[in-house]
Every structure is written in C-alpha cells, then in structure tokens.
Coordinates of N, CA and C in Angstrom, one line a residue:
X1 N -4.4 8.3 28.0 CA -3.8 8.7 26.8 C -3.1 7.5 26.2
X2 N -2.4 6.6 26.8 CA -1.5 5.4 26.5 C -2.4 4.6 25.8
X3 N -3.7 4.1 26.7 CA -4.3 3.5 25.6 C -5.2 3.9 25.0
X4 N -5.3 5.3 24.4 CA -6.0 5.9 23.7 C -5.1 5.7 22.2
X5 N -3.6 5.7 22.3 CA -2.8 5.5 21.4 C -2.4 4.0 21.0
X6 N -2.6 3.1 22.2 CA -2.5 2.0 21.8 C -3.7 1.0 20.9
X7 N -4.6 1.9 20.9 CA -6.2 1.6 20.4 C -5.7 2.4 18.4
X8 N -5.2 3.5 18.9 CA -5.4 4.4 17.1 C -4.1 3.1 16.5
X9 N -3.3 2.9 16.9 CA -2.1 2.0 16.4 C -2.8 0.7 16.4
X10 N -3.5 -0.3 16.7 CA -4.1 -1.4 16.7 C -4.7 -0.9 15.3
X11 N -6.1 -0.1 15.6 CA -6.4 0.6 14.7 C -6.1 0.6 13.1
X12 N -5.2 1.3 13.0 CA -4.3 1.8 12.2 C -3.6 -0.1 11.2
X13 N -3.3 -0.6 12.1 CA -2.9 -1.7 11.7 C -3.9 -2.9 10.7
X14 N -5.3 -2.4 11.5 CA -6.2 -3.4 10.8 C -6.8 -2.8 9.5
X15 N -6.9 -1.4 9.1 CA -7.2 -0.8 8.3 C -6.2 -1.1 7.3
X16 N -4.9 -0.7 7.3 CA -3.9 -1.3 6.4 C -4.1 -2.9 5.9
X17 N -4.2 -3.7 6.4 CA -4.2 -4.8 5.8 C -5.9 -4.6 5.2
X18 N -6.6 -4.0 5.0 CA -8.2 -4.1 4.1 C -7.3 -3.3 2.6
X19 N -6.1 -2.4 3.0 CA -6.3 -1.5 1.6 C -5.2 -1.8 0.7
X20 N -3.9 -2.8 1.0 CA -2.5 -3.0 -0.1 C -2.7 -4.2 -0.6
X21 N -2.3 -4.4 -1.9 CA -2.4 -5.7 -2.4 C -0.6 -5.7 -3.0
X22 N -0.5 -6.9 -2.9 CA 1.3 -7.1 -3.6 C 1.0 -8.5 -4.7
X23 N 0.5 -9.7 -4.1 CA 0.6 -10.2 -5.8 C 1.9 -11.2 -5.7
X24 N 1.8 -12.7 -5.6 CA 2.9 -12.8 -6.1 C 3.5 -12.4 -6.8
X25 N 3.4 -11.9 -8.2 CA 4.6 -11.7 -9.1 C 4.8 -10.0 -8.5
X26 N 3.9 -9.5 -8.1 CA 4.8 -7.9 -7.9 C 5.3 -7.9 -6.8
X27 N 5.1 -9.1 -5.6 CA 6.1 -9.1 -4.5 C 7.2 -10.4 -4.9
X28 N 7.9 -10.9 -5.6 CA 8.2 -12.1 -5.6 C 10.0 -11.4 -5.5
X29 N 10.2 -10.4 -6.4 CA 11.6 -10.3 -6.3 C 11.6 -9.2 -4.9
X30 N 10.8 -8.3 -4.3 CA 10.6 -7.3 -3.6 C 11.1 -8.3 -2.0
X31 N 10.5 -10.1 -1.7 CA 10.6 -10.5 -0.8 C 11.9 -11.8 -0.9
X32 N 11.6 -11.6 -1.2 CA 13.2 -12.3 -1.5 C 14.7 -12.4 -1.6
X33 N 15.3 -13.0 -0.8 CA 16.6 -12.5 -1.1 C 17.4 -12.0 0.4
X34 N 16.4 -11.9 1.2 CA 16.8 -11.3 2.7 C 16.1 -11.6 3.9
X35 N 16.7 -11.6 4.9 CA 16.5 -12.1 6.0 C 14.9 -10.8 6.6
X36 N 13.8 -11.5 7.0 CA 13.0 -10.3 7.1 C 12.5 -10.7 8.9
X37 N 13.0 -9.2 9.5 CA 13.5 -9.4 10.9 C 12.0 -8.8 11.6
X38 N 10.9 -9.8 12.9 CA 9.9 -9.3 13.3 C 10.0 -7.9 14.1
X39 N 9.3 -6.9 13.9 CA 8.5 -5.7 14.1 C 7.6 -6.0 15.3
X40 N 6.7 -6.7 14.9 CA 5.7 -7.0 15.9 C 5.3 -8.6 15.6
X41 N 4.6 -8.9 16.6 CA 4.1 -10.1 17.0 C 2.6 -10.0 17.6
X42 N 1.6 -10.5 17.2 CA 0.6 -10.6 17.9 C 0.3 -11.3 19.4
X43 N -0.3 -10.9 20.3 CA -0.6 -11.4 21.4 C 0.7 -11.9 22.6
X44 N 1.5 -10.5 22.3 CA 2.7 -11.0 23.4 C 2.8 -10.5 25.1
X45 N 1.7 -10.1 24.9 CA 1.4 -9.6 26.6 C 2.3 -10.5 27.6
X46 N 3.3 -10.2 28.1 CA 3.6 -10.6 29.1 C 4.8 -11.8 28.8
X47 N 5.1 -11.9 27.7 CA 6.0 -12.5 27.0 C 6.7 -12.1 26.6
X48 N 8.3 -12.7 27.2 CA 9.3 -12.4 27.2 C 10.0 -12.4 25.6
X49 N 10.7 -11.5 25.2 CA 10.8 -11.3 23.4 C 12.6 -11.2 23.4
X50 N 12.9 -11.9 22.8 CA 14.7 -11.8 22.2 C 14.9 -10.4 21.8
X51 N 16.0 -9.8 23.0 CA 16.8 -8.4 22.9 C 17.5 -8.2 21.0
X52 N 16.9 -7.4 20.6 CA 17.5 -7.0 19.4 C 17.4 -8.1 18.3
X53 N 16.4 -9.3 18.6 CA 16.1 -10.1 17.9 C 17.1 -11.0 18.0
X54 N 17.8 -11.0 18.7 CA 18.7 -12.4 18.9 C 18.5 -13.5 19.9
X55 N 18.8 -14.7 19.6 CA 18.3 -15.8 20.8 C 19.8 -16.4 20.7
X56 N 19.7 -17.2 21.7 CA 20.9 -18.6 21.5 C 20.7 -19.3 20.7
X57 N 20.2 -19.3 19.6 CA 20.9 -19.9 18.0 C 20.4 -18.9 17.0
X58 N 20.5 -17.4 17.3 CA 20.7 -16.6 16.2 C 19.5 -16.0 16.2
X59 N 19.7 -14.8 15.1 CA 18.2 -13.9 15.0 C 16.9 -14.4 14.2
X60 N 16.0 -13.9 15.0 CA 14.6 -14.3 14.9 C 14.4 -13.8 13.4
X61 N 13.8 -14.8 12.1 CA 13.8 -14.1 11.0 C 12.9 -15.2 10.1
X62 N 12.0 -14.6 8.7 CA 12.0 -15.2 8.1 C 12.9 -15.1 6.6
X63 N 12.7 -15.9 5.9 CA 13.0 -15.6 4.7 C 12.1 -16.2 3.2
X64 N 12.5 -16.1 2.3 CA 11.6 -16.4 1.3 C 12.6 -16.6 -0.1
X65 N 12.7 -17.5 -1.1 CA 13.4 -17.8 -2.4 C 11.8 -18.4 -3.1
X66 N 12.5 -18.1 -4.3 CA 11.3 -18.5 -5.5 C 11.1 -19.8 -5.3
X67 N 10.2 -20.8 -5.3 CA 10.3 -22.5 -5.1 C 9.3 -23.0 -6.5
X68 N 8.6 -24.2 -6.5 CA 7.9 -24.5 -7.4 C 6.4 -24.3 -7.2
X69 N 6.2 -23.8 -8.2 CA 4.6 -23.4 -7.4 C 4.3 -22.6 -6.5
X70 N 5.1 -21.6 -5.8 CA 5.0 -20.4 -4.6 C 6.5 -20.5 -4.4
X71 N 6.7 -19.9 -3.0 CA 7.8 -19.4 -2.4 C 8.2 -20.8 -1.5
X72 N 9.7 -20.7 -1.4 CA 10.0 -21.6 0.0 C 10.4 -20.6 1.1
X73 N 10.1 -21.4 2.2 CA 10.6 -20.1 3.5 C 11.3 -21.0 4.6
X74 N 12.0 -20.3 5.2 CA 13.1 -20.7 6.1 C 13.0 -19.6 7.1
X75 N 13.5 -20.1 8.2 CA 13.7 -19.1 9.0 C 14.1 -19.1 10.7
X76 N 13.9 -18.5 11.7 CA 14.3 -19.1 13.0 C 13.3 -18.2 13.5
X77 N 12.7 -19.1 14.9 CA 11.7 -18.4 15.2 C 11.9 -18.0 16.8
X78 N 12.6 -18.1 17.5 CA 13.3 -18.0 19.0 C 14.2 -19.5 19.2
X79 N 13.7 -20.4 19.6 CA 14.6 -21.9 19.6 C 15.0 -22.5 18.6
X80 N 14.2 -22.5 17.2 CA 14.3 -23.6 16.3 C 14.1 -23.1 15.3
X81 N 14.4 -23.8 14.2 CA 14.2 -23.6 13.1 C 13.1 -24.0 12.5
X82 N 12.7 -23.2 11.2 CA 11.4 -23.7 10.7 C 11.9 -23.8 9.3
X83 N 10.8 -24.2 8.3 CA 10.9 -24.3 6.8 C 9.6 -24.9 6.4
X84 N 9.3 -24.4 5.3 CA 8.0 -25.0 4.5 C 7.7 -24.5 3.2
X85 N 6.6 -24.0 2.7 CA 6.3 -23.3 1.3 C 5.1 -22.2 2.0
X86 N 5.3 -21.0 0.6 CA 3.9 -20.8 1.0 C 3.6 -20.6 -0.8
X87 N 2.1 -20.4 -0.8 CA 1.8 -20.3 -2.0 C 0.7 -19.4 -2.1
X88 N 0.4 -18.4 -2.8 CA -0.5 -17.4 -3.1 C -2.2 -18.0 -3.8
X89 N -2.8 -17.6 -2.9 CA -4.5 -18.7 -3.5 C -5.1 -17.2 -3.9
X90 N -4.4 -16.1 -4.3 CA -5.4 -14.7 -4.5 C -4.5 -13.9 -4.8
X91 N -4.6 -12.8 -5.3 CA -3.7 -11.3 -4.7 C -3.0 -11.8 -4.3
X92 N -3.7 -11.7 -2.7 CA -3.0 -11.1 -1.3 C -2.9 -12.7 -0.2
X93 N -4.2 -13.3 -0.6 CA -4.3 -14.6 -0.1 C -3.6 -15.8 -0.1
X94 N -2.5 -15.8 1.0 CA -1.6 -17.0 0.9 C -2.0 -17.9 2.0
X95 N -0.7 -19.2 1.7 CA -1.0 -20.2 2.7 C 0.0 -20.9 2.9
X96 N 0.2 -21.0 3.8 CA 2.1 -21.5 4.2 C 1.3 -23.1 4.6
X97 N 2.5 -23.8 3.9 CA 2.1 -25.3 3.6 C 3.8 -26.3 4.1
X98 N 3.6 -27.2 4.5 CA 4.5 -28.4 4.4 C 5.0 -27.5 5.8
X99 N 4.4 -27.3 6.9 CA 5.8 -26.2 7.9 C 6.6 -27.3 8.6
X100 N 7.8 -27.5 8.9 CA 8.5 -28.0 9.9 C 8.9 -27.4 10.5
X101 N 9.6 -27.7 11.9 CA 10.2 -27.1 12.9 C 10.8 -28.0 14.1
X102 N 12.2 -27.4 14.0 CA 13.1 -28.4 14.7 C 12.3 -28.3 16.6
X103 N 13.2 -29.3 17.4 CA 12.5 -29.0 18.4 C 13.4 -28.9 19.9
X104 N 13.8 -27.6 19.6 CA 14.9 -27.4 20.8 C 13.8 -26.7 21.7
X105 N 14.7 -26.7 22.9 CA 13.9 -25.5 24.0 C 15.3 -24.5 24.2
X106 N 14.8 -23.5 24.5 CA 15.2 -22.5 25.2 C 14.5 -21.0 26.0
X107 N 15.4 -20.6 26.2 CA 14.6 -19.5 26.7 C 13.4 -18.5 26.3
X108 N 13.4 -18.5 24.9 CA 11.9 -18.0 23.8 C 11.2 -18.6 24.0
X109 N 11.1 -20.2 24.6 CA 10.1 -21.2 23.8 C 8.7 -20.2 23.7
X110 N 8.2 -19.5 25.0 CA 6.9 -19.1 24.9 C 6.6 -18.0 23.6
X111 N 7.9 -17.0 23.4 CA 7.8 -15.9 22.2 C 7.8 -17.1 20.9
X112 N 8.7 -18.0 20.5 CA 8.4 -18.8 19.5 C 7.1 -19.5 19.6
X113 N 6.2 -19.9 20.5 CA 5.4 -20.1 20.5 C 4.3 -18.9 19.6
X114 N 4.4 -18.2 20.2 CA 3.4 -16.8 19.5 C 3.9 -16.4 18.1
X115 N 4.7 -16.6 18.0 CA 5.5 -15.9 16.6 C 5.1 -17.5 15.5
X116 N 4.9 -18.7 15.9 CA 4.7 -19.5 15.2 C 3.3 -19.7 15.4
X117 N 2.3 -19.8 16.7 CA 0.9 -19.7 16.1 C 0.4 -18.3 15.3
X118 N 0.9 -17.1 15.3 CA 0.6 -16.6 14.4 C 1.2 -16.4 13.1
X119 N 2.4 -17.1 12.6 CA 2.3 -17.6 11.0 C 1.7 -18.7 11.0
X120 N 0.9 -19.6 11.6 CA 0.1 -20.4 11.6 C -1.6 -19.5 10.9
X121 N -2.0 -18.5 11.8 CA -3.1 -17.9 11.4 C -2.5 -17.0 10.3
X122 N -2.1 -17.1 9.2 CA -1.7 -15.6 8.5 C -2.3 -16.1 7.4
X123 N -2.7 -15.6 6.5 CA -3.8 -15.9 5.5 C -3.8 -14.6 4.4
X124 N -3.5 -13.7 4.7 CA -3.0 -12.7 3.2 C -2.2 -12.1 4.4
X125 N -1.3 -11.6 2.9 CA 0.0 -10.6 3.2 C 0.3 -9.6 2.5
X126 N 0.8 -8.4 2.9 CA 1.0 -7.5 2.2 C 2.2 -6.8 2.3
X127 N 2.4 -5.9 1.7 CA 4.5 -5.4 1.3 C 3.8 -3.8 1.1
X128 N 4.2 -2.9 2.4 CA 4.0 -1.5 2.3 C 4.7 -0.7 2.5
X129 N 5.5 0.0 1.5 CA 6.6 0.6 2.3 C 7.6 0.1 2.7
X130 N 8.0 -1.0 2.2 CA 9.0 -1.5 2.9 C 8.7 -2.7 4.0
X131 N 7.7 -2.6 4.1 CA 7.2 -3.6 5.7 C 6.3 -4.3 5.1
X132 N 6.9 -5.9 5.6 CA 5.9 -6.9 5.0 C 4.8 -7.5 6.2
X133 N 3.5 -6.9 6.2 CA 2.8 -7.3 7.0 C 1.9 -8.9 6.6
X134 N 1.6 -9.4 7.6 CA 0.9 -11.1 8.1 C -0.1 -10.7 8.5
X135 N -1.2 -10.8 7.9 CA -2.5 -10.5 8.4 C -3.4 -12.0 8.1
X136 N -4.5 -11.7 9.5 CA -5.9 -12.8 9.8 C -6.8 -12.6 9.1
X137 N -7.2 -12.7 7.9 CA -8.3 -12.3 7.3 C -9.2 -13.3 7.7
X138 N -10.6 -12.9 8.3 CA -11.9 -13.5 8.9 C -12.6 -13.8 7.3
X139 N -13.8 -14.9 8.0 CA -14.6 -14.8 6.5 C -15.5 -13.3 6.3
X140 N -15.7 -13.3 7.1 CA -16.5 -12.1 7.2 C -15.7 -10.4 6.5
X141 N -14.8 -11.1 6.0 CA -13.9 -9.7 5.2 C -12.9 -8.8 6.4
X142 N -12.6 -9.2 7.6 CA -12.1 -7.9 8.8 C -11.1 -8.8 8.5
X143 N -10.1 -7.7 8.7 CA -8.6 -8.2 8.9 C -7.5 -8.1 10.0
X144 N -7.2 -8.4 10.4 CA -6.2 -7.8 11.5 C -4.5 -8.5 11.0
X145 N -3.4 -7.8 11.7 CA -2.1 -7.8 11.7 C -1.6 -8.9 12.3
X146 N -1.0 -9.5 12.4 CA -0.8 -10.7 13.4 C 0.8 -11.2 13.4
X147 N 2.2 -10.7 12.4 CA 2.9 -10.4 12.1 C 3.1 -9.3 11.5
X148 N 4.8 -8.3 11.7 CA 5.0 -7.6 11.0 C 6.8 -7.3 10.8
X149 N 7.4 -7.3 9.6 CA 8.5 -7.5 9.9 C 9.3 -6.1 8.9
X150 N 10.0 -5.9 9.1 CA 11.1 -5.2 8.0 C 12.5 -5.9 7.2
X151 N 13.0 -5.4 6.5 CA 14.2 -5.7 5.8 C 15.1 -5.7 6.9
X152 N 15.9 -7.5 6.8 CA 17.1 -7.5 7.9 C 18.4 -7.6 6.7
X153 N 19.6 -8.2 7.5 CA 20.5 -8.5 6.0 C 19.8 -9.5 5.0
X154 N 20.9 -9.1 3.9 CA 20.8 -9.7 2.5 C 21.2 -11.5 2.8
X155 N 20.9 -12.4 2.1 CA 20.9 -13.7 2.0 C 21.6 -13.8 0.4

C-alpha cells in the first residue's frame, strides 16, 4: 500500500508539471519578494535533510527580485550560498544562468548537493496554488518534478 501511494504521488507530480503555465510576467510579482522554503527535493534516498529547514548558516531557501533581462536569485542551499539569474526562453521554459556558490562544508554537504544538482536540471517552472514547482522537461515532451517549494517569510 505504501508504495502504491508513493507511486500515485510521484505520479501526480509529473502530470502537474505537463498542465500549469505562469509566464514570466504572470509570475514575476507572484515570485518575488520572499524567501521560497524546499517542499521536496528530488533523489534524496538516504540523505540526510536540515530539520525544519535549517542548517548552520541558516534556512535552506531560494529567492527571486526582478533583474535585467529575467530574475536574479539568491539563496542558501544547506552549507553555502548561491546566486545567479534565471531567465524565461518560453511560457514555462527557464534557465538559471551565471550560478555561483560559496564553498563551505558542513553537515548538508550531501542534501546541498541534491538540492543544487537538481536546480541544475530544472528547465520549466511552474506557480500552482501557491507552490512553485522545478520541473525536468525531457525533449521528448515528459516532465518530472525535481524541486518543490512553498512561501517562506517576506524579504
């Protein structure tokens, strides 16, 4: 039964990202402005994840402000900090560009690992309900989830 449920929720995840579009300009003020705190992470089997989203330099988060040409984003991903742009090539089709990332270790390194190769794969996104999902769009049109976060505080 467990993974009969853990199959309709995978599921469920990849069908969502085929059917919302947001749009830069109809997500631009919607993502902005707040710290947006991870939900889910792709591929964390066995990997240890920050209690209530916090690490020893603070909660795991991205963010997003209007920049030139797309969004800038900021954020902490378990040890370190990150920052870069992303910019919308579609709809839904983005692409996070210029990324840096400071280079501490600590106890996340392996969850910041995962939570940064998968904004590495994220290629459209979408805003449903409140929850801004990171999805893998294949060329072959299939999508899968690979982040997912909700509204944390205000910035």
């Amino acid at each position: 039964m467990k993974i009969i449920s853990k199959s309709l929720a995978a599921l469920s995840l990849v069908l969502l990202c085929a059917c919302s579009t947001i749009g830069e300009y109809m997500m631009s003020d919607e993502i902005t402005g707040v710290q947006w705190k991870p939900m889910y992470v792709a591929n964390l089997e066995g990997v240890s994840a920050p209690h209530n989203n916090e690490t020893d330099f603070g909660p795991v988060y991205i963010s997003f402000s209007k920049g030139d040409g797309g969004f800038d984003v900021r954020g902490m991903s378990g040890c370190n900090i990150f920052n870069g742009g992303l910019e919308f090539k579609g709809l839904n089709d983005v692409e996070f560009t210029k990324m840096l990332s400071t280079r501490r270790m600590g106890k996340y390194a392996a969850y910041e690992n995962k939570f940064l190769e998968a904004l590495a794969q994220t290629n459209y996104m979408m805003l449903e309900n409140g929850i801004l999902y990171f999805c893998k769009k294949s060329d072959d049109g299939t999508s899968m989830v690979v982040l997912k976060f909700c509204k944390g505080k205000k910035i």
